[in-house]
Coordinates of C-alpha atoms in Angstrom, one line a residue:
M1 CA 15.7 2.7 -20.9
A2 CA 13.4 0.1 -22.5
V3 CA 11.8 -0.4 -25.8
A4 CA 8.2 0.5 -25.7
E5 CA 6.1 -2.5 -24.7
S6 CA 4.2 -3.9 -27.7
D7 CA 2.2 -6.3 -25.6
A8 CA -1.4 -5.1 -25.0
Y9 CA -0.6 -5.5 -21.3
P10 CA 2.7 -4.0 -20.1
P11 CA 4.3 -5.7 -17.1
I12 CA 2.9 -4.4 -13.9
E13 CA 6.3 -3.1 -12.9
A14 CA 6.5 -1.0 -16.0
Y15 CA 3.9 1.5 -14.8
G16 CA 4.3 4.8 -13.0
V17 CA 1.7 6.3 -10.7
V18 CA 0.5 9.8 -10.0
G19 CA -2.3 11.1 -7.9
N20 CA -3.9 13.9 -5.9
R21 CA -4.5 12.1 -2.5
E22 CA -8.1 11.3 -3.6
T23 CA -7.4 9.1 -6.6
C24 CA -4.5 7.8 -8.7
A25 CA -3.7 7.1 -12.3
L26 CA -1.3 4.5 -13.7
V27 CA 0.8 5.6 -16.6
A28 CA 2.4 3.0 -19.0
P29 CA 5.8 3.5 -20.5
D30 CA 4.2 4.1 -23.9
G31 CA 2.4 7.2 -22.5
S32 CA -1.0 5.5 -22.0
I33 CA -3.0 6.2 -18.8
D34 CA -4.4 2.7 -18.3
W35 CA -6.0 3.1 -14.9
F36 CA -7.9 6.0 -13.5
P37 CA -10.8 5.7 -11.0
F38 CA -12.7 8.9 -10.3
P39 CA -13.4 10.8 -8.1
H40 CA -11.9 8.5 -5.5
L41 CA -9.7 5.4 -5.5
E42 CA -12.7 3.3 -4.6
S43 CA -14.8 4.8 -7.4
P44 CA -15.5 3.3 -10.8
S45 CA -12.9 3.8 -13.5
I46 CA -12.7 6.2 -16.4
F47 CA -9.8 4.4 -17.9
A48 CA -9.2 0.7 -17.2
A49 CA -7.1 -0.7 -20.1
I50 CA -5.0 -2.4 -17.6
L51 CA -7.9 -4.7 -16.9
D52 CA -9.2 -5.0 -20.5
A53 CA -7.1 -3.7 -23.3
D54 CA -10.1 -3.6 -25.7
R55 CA -13.0 -2.4 -23.4
G56 CA -11.3 -0.6 -20.5
G57 CA -10.4 2.7 -22.1
R58 CA -7.2 4.8 -22.1
F59 CA -5.7 8.2 -22.6
R60 CA -2.4 8.1 -24.6
V61 CA 0.1 10.7 -25.7
A62 CA 3.1 9.3 -27.4
P63 CA 5.3 9.7 -30.6
T64 CA 3.8 8.4 -33.9
D65 CA 7.1 6.8 -34.8
A66 CA 9.0 3.9 -33.1
F67 CA 10.7 5.0 -29.8
E68 CA 12.4 3.9 -26.7
T69 CA 11.2 5.2 -23.4
A70 CA 12.2 5.8 -19.8
Q71 CA 10.3 7.1 -16.8
R72 CA 11.4 9.0 -13.7
Y73 CA 10.0 11.1 -11.0
V74 CA 10.9 14.7 -10.6
D75 CA 13.2 14.5 -7.5
D76 CA 11.4 14.0 -4.2
T77 CA 8.0 14.3 -5.8
N78 CA 5.1 12.2 -7.2
V79 CA 5.3 14.2 -10.6
L80 CA 6.1 11.6 -13.3
E81 CA 8.1 12.2 -16.5
T82 CA 8.0 9.8 -19.4
T83 CA 10.7 10.5 -21.9
F84 CA 10.4 9.2 -25.5
Y85 CA 13.5 8.8 -27.7
A86 CA 12.4 8.7 -31.3
D87 CA 14.5 8.8 -34.5
G88 CA 13.7 12.5 -35.1
G89 CA 14.0 13.8 -31.6
T90 CA 13.2 13.5 -27.9
A91 CA 10.0 14.5 -26.0
T92 CA 8.9 14.2 -22.4
V93 CA 5.4 13.9 -21.1
T94 CA 4.9 15.1 -17.6
D95 CA 1.9 13.8 -15.7
F96 CA 0.5 15.0 -12.3
L97 CA -2.6 16.0 -10.4
P98 CA -2.5 18.9 -7.9
P99 CA -2.8 17.5 -4.3
A100 CA -6.3 17.7 -2.8
D101 CA -5.1 19.7 0.2
R102 CA -3.8 22.4 -2.0
T103 CA -6.5 24.9 -3.1
D104 CA -4.5 27.1 -5.4
H105 CA -5.4 24.9 -8.4
P106 CA -8.4 22.6 -9.1
R107 CA -7.4 19.1 -7.9
K108 CA -9.8 17.3 -10.2
V109 CA -7.6 18.0 -13.3
L110 CA -5.2 15.5 -14.8
Y111 CA -2.3 17.5 -16.4
R112 CA -0.2 16.2 -19.2
K113 CA 2.6 18.4 -20.5
A114 CA 4.3 17.3 -23.7
A115 CA 7.6 19.0 -24.3
C116 CA 10.1 18.5 -27.2
T117 CA 13.7 18.8 -25.9
D118 CA 15.6 17.8 -29.0
G119 CA 15.0 17.7 -32.7
A120 CA 11.3 17.3 -33.7
V121 CA 8.7 14.8 -32.6
D122 CA 5.3 14.0 -34.0
L123 CA 2.9 13.1 -31.2
A124 CA -0.3 11.0 -31.4
V125 CA -3.1 11.7 -28.9
E126 CA -5.8 9.1 -28.2
L127 CA -8.6 9.7 -25.7
E128 CA -10.9 6.7 -25.1
P129 CA -12.9 7.1 -21.9
R130 CA -15.0 4.2 -20.7
F131 CA -16.9 5.1 -17.6
E132 CA -18.1 2.8 -14.8
Y133 CA -15.4 0.1 -15.5
G134 CA -16.5 0.2 -19.2
R135 CA -20.2 -0.6 -18.3
A136 CA -21.7 2.8 -18.9
E137 CA -22.7 4.3 -22.3
T138 CA -20.1 6.9 -23.1
A139 CA -21.1 10.1 -25.0
I140 CA -18.3 12.0 -26.7
E141 CA -18.6 15.2 -28.6
P142 CA -16.6 18.2 -29.6
V143 CA -17.2 21.5 -27.8
E144 CA -15.6 24.9 -28.0
Q145 CA -13.1 24.1 -25.2
G146 CA -12.2 20.7 -26.5
I147 CA -13.7 17.2 -26.2
L148 CA -16.5 16.6 -23.8
T149 CA -17.2 13.0 -22.6
A150 CA -19.9 11.8 -20.2
G151 CA -21.1 8.6 -18.6
A152 CA -24.0 8.0 -16.3
E153 CA -22.7 10.3 -13.5
E154 CA -19.2 11.5 -14.3
R155 CA -17.9 13.6 -17.2
T156 CA -14.6 14.8 -18.5
L157 CA -13.5 17.8 -20.6
L158 CA -10.2 17.4 -22.5
E159 CA -8.6 20.8 -23.3
S160 CA -6.3 20.1 -26.2
P161 CA -4.1 22.5 -28.2
I162 CA -4.8 20.4 -31.3
D163 CA -8.0 19.5 -33.1
L164 CA -9.2 15.9 -32.4
E165 CA -11.4 13.8 -34.5
I166 CA -14.1 11.6 -33.0
D167 CA -14.7 8.1 -34.4
D168 CA -16.2 5.0 -32.8
G169 CA -16.1 6.4 -29.2
R170 CA -12.5 7.7 -29.5
A171 CA -10.9 11.1 -30.0
T172 CA -7.6 11.1 -31.9
G173 CA -5.2 13.6 -33.4
E174 CA -1.6 14.4 -34.1
S175 CA 0.7 17.3 -33.2
S176 CA 4.3 18.2 -34.3
L177 CA 6.6 19.7 -31.8
E178 CA 10.1 21.1 -32.3
A179 CA 12.8 21.6 -29.7
G180 CA 11.6 24.1 -27.1
E181 CA 7.9 23.7 -27.9
T182 CA 5.3 22.4 -25.4
A183 CA 1.7 21.3 -25.6
W184 CA -0.6 21.0 -22.5
F185 CA -3.4 18.5 -22.4
L186 CA -5.8 19.0 -19.4
L187 CA -8.3 16.4 -18.6
R188 CA -10.9 18.2 -16.5
C189 CA -13.1 15.9 -14.5
T190 CA -16.5 16.5 -13.0
G191 CA -16.6 19.7 -11.0
S192 CA -13.5 21.3 -12.5
E193 CA -14.8 22.3 -16.0
D194 CA -15.2 26.0 -15.3
A195 CA -12.2 26.5 -13.0
T196 CA -9.4 28.6 -14.3
T197 CA -5.8 27.3 -14.0
D198 CA -2.3 28.1 -15.1
P199 CA -0.7 24.8 -16.0
E200 CA 2.9 25.9 -15.5
A201 CA 2.0 27.3 -12.1
A202 CA 0.1 24.2 -11.2
L203 CA 3.2 22.1 -12.0
A204 CA 5.5 24.3 -10.0
E205 CA 3.3 24.3 -7.0
T206 CA 2.8 20.6 -7.1
I207 CA 6.5 20.0 -7.3
E208 CA 6.9 22.4 -4.3
Y209 CA 4.2 20.6 -2.4
W210 CA 5.9 17.2 -2.5
S211 CA 9.5 18.4 -2.2
D212 CA 8.7 20.6 0.9
W213 CA 6.8 17.7 2.6
V214 CA 9.2 14.8 2.0
H215 CA 11.7 13.5 4.5
S216 CA 15.1 15.1 4.3
C217 CA 18.3 15.0 6.3
G218 CA 21.8 16.5 5.9
P219 CA 25.2 14.7 5.9
D220 CA 25.7 15.6 9.5
D221 CA 22.3 14.4 10.7
D222 CA 22.1 11.1 12.6
C223 CA 19.3 9.7 10.5
A224 CA 17.8 6.4 11.4
F225 CA 17.5 5.6 7.7
E226 CA 21.1 6.2 6.9
G227 CA 22.6 3.8 4.4
P228 CA 22.7 3.1 0.7
W229 CA 18.9 2.6 0.8
H230 CA 18.0 6.2 1.9
E231 CA 16.6 7.1 -1.5
Q232 CA 14.4 4.0 -1.5
V233 CA 13.0 4.9 1.9
V234 CA 12.1 8.4 0.7
R235 CA 10.3 7.0 -2.4
S236 CA 8.4 4.6 -0.1
Q237 CA 7.4 7.6 2.1
L238 CA 6.1 9.4 -1.1
V239 CA 4.1 6.3 -2.0
L240 CA 2.4 6.2 1.4
K241 CA 1.5 9.8 1.2
L242 CA 0.1 9.4 -2.2
L243 CA -2.1 6.5 -0.9
T244 CA -3.3 8.6 2.1
H245 CA -6.7 10.1 1.6
A246 CA -6.5 13.9 2.1
E247 CA -9.9 14.2 3.8
T248 CA -9.9 11.3 6.2
G249 CA -6.3 10.2 6.7
A250 CA -7.0 6.6 5.8
I251 CA -4.4 4.8 3.8
A252 CA -5.3 2.6 0.9
A253 CA -3.5 -0.8 0.6
A254 CA -3.1 -0.1 -3.1
P255 CA -4.7 2.1 -5.8
T256 CA -5.7 -0.8 -8.0
T257 CA -8.0 -3.8 -8.2
S258 CA -7.6 -7.3 -9.6
L259 CA -3.9 -7.2 -10.6
P260 CA -3.3 -10.9 -10.3
E261 CA -1.2 -12.7 -7.7
D262 CA -1.2 -15.6 -10.2
I263 CA -1.2 -14.6 -13.9
G264 CA -4.2 -16.1 -15.6
G265 CA -5.6 -17.3 -12.3
V266 CA -8.4 -16.3 -9.8
R267 CA -6.3 -14.6 -7.1
N268 CA -7.4 -11.1 -8.0
W269 CA -8.7 -8.8 -5.3
D270 CA -9.7 -5.2 -4.8
Y271 CA -7.2 -3.4 -2.6
R272 CA -8.5 0.2 -2.7
F273 CA -9.5 0.1 1.0
N274 CA -7.8 0.4 4.4
W275 CA -6.9 -2.7 6.4
L276 CA -6.8 -2.1 10.1
R277 CA -4.2 -4.9 10.4
D278 CA -1.7 -2.4 8.8
A279 CA -2.1 0.0 11.7
G280 CA 0.8 -0.8 14.0
F281 CA 3.5 -1.1 11.4
T282 CA 2.1 1.9 9.5
V283 CA 2.1 4.2 12.5
Q284 CA 5.7 3.1 13.3
A285 CA 6.9 3.9 9.8
L286 CA 5.1 7.3 9.6
L287 CA 6.3 8.4 13.1
N288 CA 9.9 7.5 12.5
L289 CA 9.9 9.2 9.1
G290 CA 8.8 12.4 11.0
T291 CA 5.4 12.5 9.4
V292 CA 3.6 13.0 12.7
E293 CA 0.6 14.7 11.2
E294 CA -0.1 11.8 8.9
A295 CA 0.3 9.3 11.7
S296 CA -2.0 11.3 13.9
D297 CA -4.6 11.6 11.2
Y298 CA -4.5 7.9 10.5
F299 CA -4.7 7.2 14.3
D300 CA -7.8 9.4 14.6
W301 CA -9.4 7.7 11.6
F302 CA -9.1 4.1 12.9
M303 CA -10.1 5.2 16.5
D304 CA -13.2 6.6 14.9
R305 CA -13.9 3.1 13.5
C306 CA -13.7 1.8 17.1
R307 CA -16.0 4.5 18.4
A308 CA -18.6 3.8 15.7
A309 CA -18.8 0.1 16.3
D310 CA -19.1 -2.5 19.0
P311 CA -15.8 -4.4 19.2
A312 CA -17.5 -7.5 17.9
T313 CA -18.5 -5.7 14.7
I314 CA -15.1 -4.0 13.9
Q315 CA -14.2 -5.1 10.4
P316 CA -10.8 -6.0 9.1
L317 CA -11.1 -3.3 6.4
Y318 CA -13.1 -0.2 5.5
G319 CA -13.6 2.2 2.7
L320 CA -11.4 5.3 2.8
H321 CA -14.3 7.3 4.0
G322 CA -15.2 4.7 6.6
E323 CA -17.7 2.7 4.5
S324 CA -18.4 -0.7 5.9
D325 CA -20.4 -2.1 3.0
L326 CA -17.7 -3.4 0.7
E327 CA -19.8 -6.1 -1.1
E328 CA -17.5 -8.1 -3.4
R329 CA -18.8 -8.3 -7.0
E330 CA -17.4 -9.7 -10.2
L331 CA -17.2 -7.7 -13.5
D332 CA -17.7 -10.4 -16.0
H333 CA -17.5 -8.1 -19.0
L334 CA -13.8 -7.4 -18.4
A335 CA -11.1 -9.7 -19.7
G336 CA -8.8 -9.1 -16.7
Y337 CA -5.1 -8.3 -16.8
R338 CA -3.6 -10.9 -19.2
G339 CA -6.7 -13.0 -18.9
S340 CA -6.7 -13.1 -15.1
R341 CA -10.3 -13.4 -14.1
P342 CA -12.6 -12.7 -12.4
V343 CA -12.1 -8.9 -12.1
R344 CA -13.4 -8.0 -8.7
I345 CA -14.7 -4.8 -7.0
G346 CA -15.3 -4.7 -3.3
N347 CA -13.8 -7.2 -1.0
G348 CA -15.5 -10.0 0.8
A349 CA -12.8 -10.1 3.5
A350 CA -14.7 -7.2 5.1
E351 CA -17.2 -9.8 6.4
Q352 CA -14.5 -12.1 7.8
R353 CA -13.6 -12.5 11.4
Q354 CA -9.9 -11.7 11.9
L355 CA -9.0 -11.6 15.6
D356 CA -5.4 -10.4 14.9
V357 CA -6.9 -6.9 14.1
Y358 CA -7.4 -6.1 17.7
G359 CA -3.7 -6.7 18.6
E360 CA -2.6 -4.6 15.6
L361 CA -4.9 -1.8 16.7
L362 CA -3.3 -1.9 20.2
L363 CA 0.2 -1.9 18.6
A364 CA -0.7 1.4 16.9
V365 CA -2.2 2.9 20.1
D366 CA 1.0 1.9 22.0
E367 CA 3.2 3.3 19.3
M368 CA 1.4 6.7 19.4
R369 CA 1.6 6.6 23.3
Q370 CA 5.4 6.0 23.1
H371 CA 5.7 9.1 20.9
G372 CA 3.8 11.2 23.4
R373 CA 0.1 10.9 22.4
V374 CA -2.1 11.1 25.5
L375 CA -5.3 9.2 25.2
D376 CA -8.5 11.0 26.2
D377 CA -11.1 9.3 28.4
D378 CA -13.3 8.5 25.4
E379 CA -10.4 6.9 23.5
W380 CA -9.5 4.9 26.6
E381 CA -13.0 3.6 27.0
R382 CA -13.0 2.3 23.4
I383 CA -9.7 0.6 23.9
R384 CA -10.8 -0.9 27.2
D385 CA -13.9 -2.3 25.4
V386 CA -11.7 -3.8 22.8
V387 CA -9.4 -5.5 25.3
D388 CA -12.4 -6.8 27.3
Y389 CA -13.8 -8.3 24.0
V390 CA -10.5 -10.0 23.2
R391 CA -10.5 -11.5 26.6
D392 CA -13.8 -13.3 25.8
V393 CA -13.0 -14.5 22.2
W394 CA -9.3 -15.1 21.9
D395 CA -9.6 -18.9 21.8
E396 CA -12.1 -18.9 18.9
P397 CA -11.2 -19.7 15.3
D398 CA -11.0 -17.0 12.7
A399 CA -9.9 -16.4 9.0
G400 CA -6.5 -15.1 10.0
I401 CA -4.3 -12.2 8.8
W402 CA -4.1 -13.7 5.3
E403 CA -7.9 -13.9 4.9
V404 CA -7.8 -17.6 3.8
R405 CA -11.0 -18.8 2.2
G406 CA -10.6 -22.4 3.2
G407 CA -12.4 -22.2 6.5
E408 CA -11.7 -20.7 10.0
K409 CA -8.8 -22.1 12.1
Q410 CA -7.1 -21.5 15.3
F411 CA -4.3 -19.4 13.8
V412 CA -1.1 -18.9 15.9
Y413 CA -0.6 -15.4 14.8
S414 CA -4.2 -14.4 15.7
N415 CA -3.7 -15.8 19.2
V416 CA -0.4 -14.0 19.6
M417 CA -2.0 -10.7 18.5
C418 CA -4.8 -11.3 21.1
W419 CA -2.0 -11.6 23.6
V420 CA -0.6 -8.3 22.3
A421 CA -4.0 -6.6 22.8
L422 CA -4.0 -7.8 26.5
D423 CA -0.4 -6.9 27.0
R424 CA -0.5 -3.4 25.6
G425 CA -3.9 -2.8 27.3
I426 CA -2.4 -3.7 30.6
E427 CA 0.5 -1.3 30.1
I428 CA -1.8 1.5 29.2
A429 CA -4.1 0.8 32.1
V430 CA -1.2 0.8 34.6
E431 CA 0.0 4.1 33.2
R432 CA -3.4 5.5 33.7
G433 CA -3.7 4.4 37.3
G434 CA -5.3 1.0 36.9
D435 CA -8.6 1.9 35.5
A436 CA -9.3 -1.6 34.2
P437 CA -9.8 -5.2 35.5
L438 CA -6.1 -5.8 35.6
A439 CA -6.2 -9.1 37.4
A440 CA -8.5 -10.6 34.9
W441 CA -6.5 -9.2 32.0
R442 CA -3.3 -10.5 33.3
E443 CA -4.8 -13.9 33.9
T444 CA -6.0 -14.1 30.3
R445 CA -2.7 -12.8 28.9
E446 CA -0.9 -15.7 30.7
A447 CA -3.5 -18.2 29.5
I448 CA -3.0 -17.1 25.9
R449 CA 0.8 -17.4 26.2
T450 CA 0.5 -20.8 27.7
D451 CA -1.9 -22.0 25.0
V452 CA 0.3 -20.7 22.2
L453 CA 3.5 -22.3 23.6
E454 CA 1.7 -25.6 24.1
N455 CA -0.2 -25.8 20.8
G456 CA 1.4 -23.3 18.4
Y457 CA 5.0 -24.7 18.6
D458 CA 5.7 -28.0 16.8
E459 CA 8.7 -29.8 18.2
A460 CA 9.1 -32.0 15.1
V461 CA 9.1 -28.9 12.8
G462 CA 11.2 -27.0 15.3
A463 CA 9.2 -23.9 14.8
F464 CA 5.9 -22.1 15.5
V465 CA 3.4 -23.2 12.8
Q466 CA 0.5 -21.5 11.1
S467 CA -2.3 -23.0 13.1
Y468 CA -3.0 -25.5 15.8
G469 CA -2.7 -29.1 14.6
S470 CA -0.9 -28.1 11.4
D471 CA 2.8 -28.4 10.4
A472 CA 2.5 -25.6 7.9
L473 CA 4.9 -22.7 8.3
D474 CA 3.7 -19.0 8.2
A475 CA 5.9 -15.9 7.8
T476 CA 4.0 -14.3 10.7
G477 CA 6.1 -16.5 13.0
L478 CA 8.8 -13.9 12.3
L479 CA 6.8 -11.3 14.2
L480 CA 6.5 -13.2 17.6
P481 CA 9.7 -11.6 19.0
L482 CA 9.1 -8.3 17.2
V483 CA 5.9 -7.7 19.2
G484 CA 7.5 -8.9 22.4
F485 CA 5.9 -12.4 22.8
L486 CA 9.3 -14.0 23.2
P487 CA 12.8 -12.7 23.1
F488 CA 15.0 -13.0 20.0
D489 CA 17.4 -15.3 21.7
D490 CA 14.8 -17.9 22.6
D491 CA 15.6 -21.2 21.0
R492 CA 12.0 -21.5 19.7
V493 CA 12.3 -18.1 18.0
R494 CA 15.7 -18.9 16.5
G495 CA 14.3 -22.2 15.2
T496 CA 11.3 -20.5 13.7
I497 CA 13.4 -17.9 11.9
D498 CA 15.7 -20.7 10.6
A499 CA 12.8 -22.8 9.4
I500 CA 11.1 -19.9 7.6
E501 CA 14.3 -18.9 6.0
R502 CA 14.9 -22.5 4.8
E503 CA 11.3 -23.5 3.8
L504 CA 9.6 -20.3 2.8
G505 CA 12.7 -18.4 1.6
D506 CA 13.9 -18.3 -2.0
D507 CA 17.4 -17.4 -3.3
D508 CA 18.4 -15.4 -0.2
V509 CA 16.0 -12.7 -1.2
F510 CA 12.3 -13.7 -1.1
V511 CA 9.9 -15.1 1.4
S512 CA 6.5 -16.6 0.8
R513 CA 3.6 -16.0 3.2
Y514 CA 2.9 -19.7 4.1
D515 CA 3.0 -23.2 2.7
G516 CA -0.4 -24.4 3.8
D517 CA -3.6 -24.7 1.9
D518 CA -5.7 -21.5 1.6
G519 CA -8.7 -22.8 -0.2
L520 CA -7.8 -21.3 -3.6
P521 CA -6.4 -22.8 -6.8
G522 CA -3.1 -21.6 -8.2
E523 CA 0.0 -20.3 -6.6
E524 CA 1.1 -16.8 -5.7
G525 CA 4.5 -15.2 -5.7
A526 CA 6.9 -14.2 -2.9
F527 CA 5.4 -11.6 -0.6
V528 CA 7.5 -8.4 -0.4
L529 CA 6.4 -7.6 3.2
C530 CA 7.3 -11.1 4.4
S531 CA 10.7 -10.7 2.8
C532 CA 11.2 -7.5 4.9
W533 CA 10.0 -9.3 8.0
L534 CA 12.8 -11.8 7.6
V535 CA 15.3 -8.9 7.3
D536 CA 14.0 -7.5 10.5
A537 CA 14.1 -10.8 12.4
L538 CA 17.7 -11.5 11.3
A539 CA 18.9 -8.0 12.1
L540 CA 17.4 -8.0 15.6
S541 CA 18.6 -11.6 16.4
G542 CA 22.2 -10.6 15.7
R543 CA 22.6 -11.7 12.1
V544 CA 23.1 -8.1 10.9
E545 CA 25.3 -8.9 7.9
A546 CA 22.8 -11.5 6.6
A547 CA 19.9 -9.1 7.1
Q548 CA 21.6 -6.3 5.3
S549 CA 22.6 -8.6 2.4
R550 CA 19.0 -9.8 2.0
F551 CA 17.7 -6.2 2.2
E552 CA 20.0 -4.9 -0.5
S553 CA 19.2 -7.9 -2.7
L554 CA 15.5 -7.3 -2.3
L555 CA 15.9 -3.6 -3.2
E556 CA 17.5 -4.6 -6.5
Y557 CA 14.0 -5.8 -7.5
L558 CA 12.5 -2.3 -7.2
N559 CA 11.5 -1.0 -10.5
P560 CA 13.4 2.1 -11.9
L561 CA 10.8 4.4 -10.2
G562 CA 11.4 2.8 -6.8
L563 CA 8.0 1.1 -6.6
F564 CA 7.0 -2.3 -5.4
A565 CA 3.9 -4.4 -6.0
E566 CA 2.5 -6.8 -3.4
E567 CA 4.4 -9.8 -4.7
I568 CA 7.3 -10.8 -7.0
D569 CA 7.7 -13.9 -9.1
P570 CA 11.0 -15.3 -7.7
T571 CA 11.8 -17.0 -11.0
T572 CA 11.3 -14.1 -13.4
G573 CA 11.3 -11.0 -11.1
A574 CA 8.0 -10.0 -12.5
Y575 CA 5.6 -8.1 -10.2
L576 CA 2.4 -9.7 -9.1
G577 CA -0.6 -8.3 -7.3
N578 CA -1.9 -4.8 -6.8
Y579 CA 0.5 -2.0 -7.3
P580 CA 2.1 0.0 -5.8
Q581 CA 1.5 -1.7 -2.5
A582 CA 1.5 0.2 0.8
F583 CA 2.4 -2.8 2.9
S584 CA 5.5 -3.5 0.7
H585 CA 6.7 0.1 1.2
I586 CA 5.9 0.0 4.9
G587 CA 8.1 -3.0 5.0
I588 CA 10.9 -1.2 3.2
V589 CA 10.7 1.8 5.7
N590 CA 10.7 -0.4 8.8
S591 CA 13.5 -2.7 7.6
A592 CA 15.7 0.3 6.9
L593 CA 14.7 1.6 10.3
Y594 CA 15.8 -1.6 12.1
L595 CA 19.0 -1.9 10.1
G596 CA 19.8 1.7 11.0
Y597 CA 19.2 1.1 14.7
V598 CA 21.3 -2.0 15.0
R599 CA 24.1 -0.1 13.2
G600 CA 24.0 2.6 15.8
A601 CA 21.6 5.3 14.4
E602 CA 19.1 7.1 16.6
T603 CA 16.0 9.2 16.2
S604 CA 14.5 11.9 18.5
G605 CA 11.7 9.5 19.5
P606 CA 11.7 6.1 21.3
P607 CA 13.3 3.1 19.7
P608 CA 11.0 1.2 17.3
M609 CA 8.9 -1.6 18.8
G610 CA 11.1 -4.5 17.7
I611 CA 14.0 -3.0 19.7
R612 CA 12.0 -1.7 22.6
L613 CA 10.0 -4.8 23.1
G614 CA 11.7 -7.8 21.5
E615 CA 14.9 -7.8 23.5
P616 CA 17.2 -7.8 20.5
A617 CA 20.1 -10.3 20.6
V618 CA 22.5 -7.7 19.3
S619 CA 24.0 -4.6 20.9
L620 CA 23.2 -1.4 19.0
G621 CA 26.1 -0.3 17.0
E622 CA 27.7 -3.7 16.6

């Protein structure tokens, strides 16, 4: 339990998130919805107080008196409860949106149920919509059903059980609840104004939807995720499902934009898109969680991107509907989270060249193949084209996986992933009967390997470095054995793991992405996913106790809801970057998976790629 945050900007880790698999809303511990893009994650916001406390807009339901507050999810769901403990009593606000692939209730309705459970509580309601990121003129007026607001294109209708007064673009009011009494506030968004709904039924069916879907196992099941972190894995699964677009199967990196990696700095990016680089590790996590349908939908989505484009024009990221035009723009009128400017929409990285993407795509294809997916002729043709393209361009510089803005380089990880594209392409071609220029592919695969070993490993550093000619370390070096480039017991691999743990690690918990220049001012925090990669590398190289200790220490930094942002400030534990972050939760799932395997757990499918391909230096079950 925490005292309600008095700062205009609550800590990032203080927020809860709800959504309908089309969009998400962030709920502060004081009952304020401070972020809500509509109708989709990539759409302009209706509420954006998290990016500008004065101009962004919010929708708040909370006690009028001083209170303490706590948030929790209804077990195994994405239904959020915020409980207020005031002097006169206790009240809980339950927030949810019905999932988009359930048709029983309109999905474009944000439900807020206020219930007094003890004593009596006076509630204040504040509705302050600001359409188009606060740029559009907002009309607000009372109507018979409640309060109607409208921007240039979108509109909302707030159904309220109490009368609200309108003043200076806001609707406000108060309501008194005694124990056992409830009040429903329904924010109907464009397209749902005339739909009928039963709020209690909508709540019950939304809870049922999530609890029926989520991973479960009994005490006698041999679950690969067994261990004290099972609950955290389940929450990570729920986060990934929440960020999965119901219509296309694409998974957003995060539901937010411009939450800073450096408070007050310029490292503020829009993450409401899908990065193809996430494909391999995402598919592995989904398949091993048993969410085969979601993995297949995501696979089909990114294969469609390959069908729609020449390999040379495949982008690092796309909109959740497949949009390729993600022009990066700055919203100068917004102050930014705690003064972190500029606020950006769109992402210029879509125009970068990132050669590692092709290897990550082939990792995902291979993972699906290992789980029984048979490629049709059209899919194989697209994959073959990708491998042929990689064969021609693997030795050219690019922007790298971290999308540095300091100029293209010959990144070691990009070259290794080009090797992966050739390696997995060869395996698939052999399985299909050799329908590919195998001799040429094998020649290029060996050329890449030789080049990386000669130019990517620095004898003086004792590790693989970030780029050719550099002595900077990069956490992606931890992935070389995981993808099968070298075995875990190779001295160069062990040296790389040790160097990254020593130079990029912090307090036996965190790992930074790299220590080289990236062309941007300021410093970022420790990267949650990289911290998970070190756990994986330690576990599979035989240092199981150290891996488990690191993992359990990392999980202590999860917020009370079980959510992670992209980064963490190692000094304060504060969250940094967009939130909640899919890549962070994918890391949690896969680290739990590897730790489960090295401790002897099994699943019905094949072993995960790090065990199948990386020749672990530990016997399973030791």
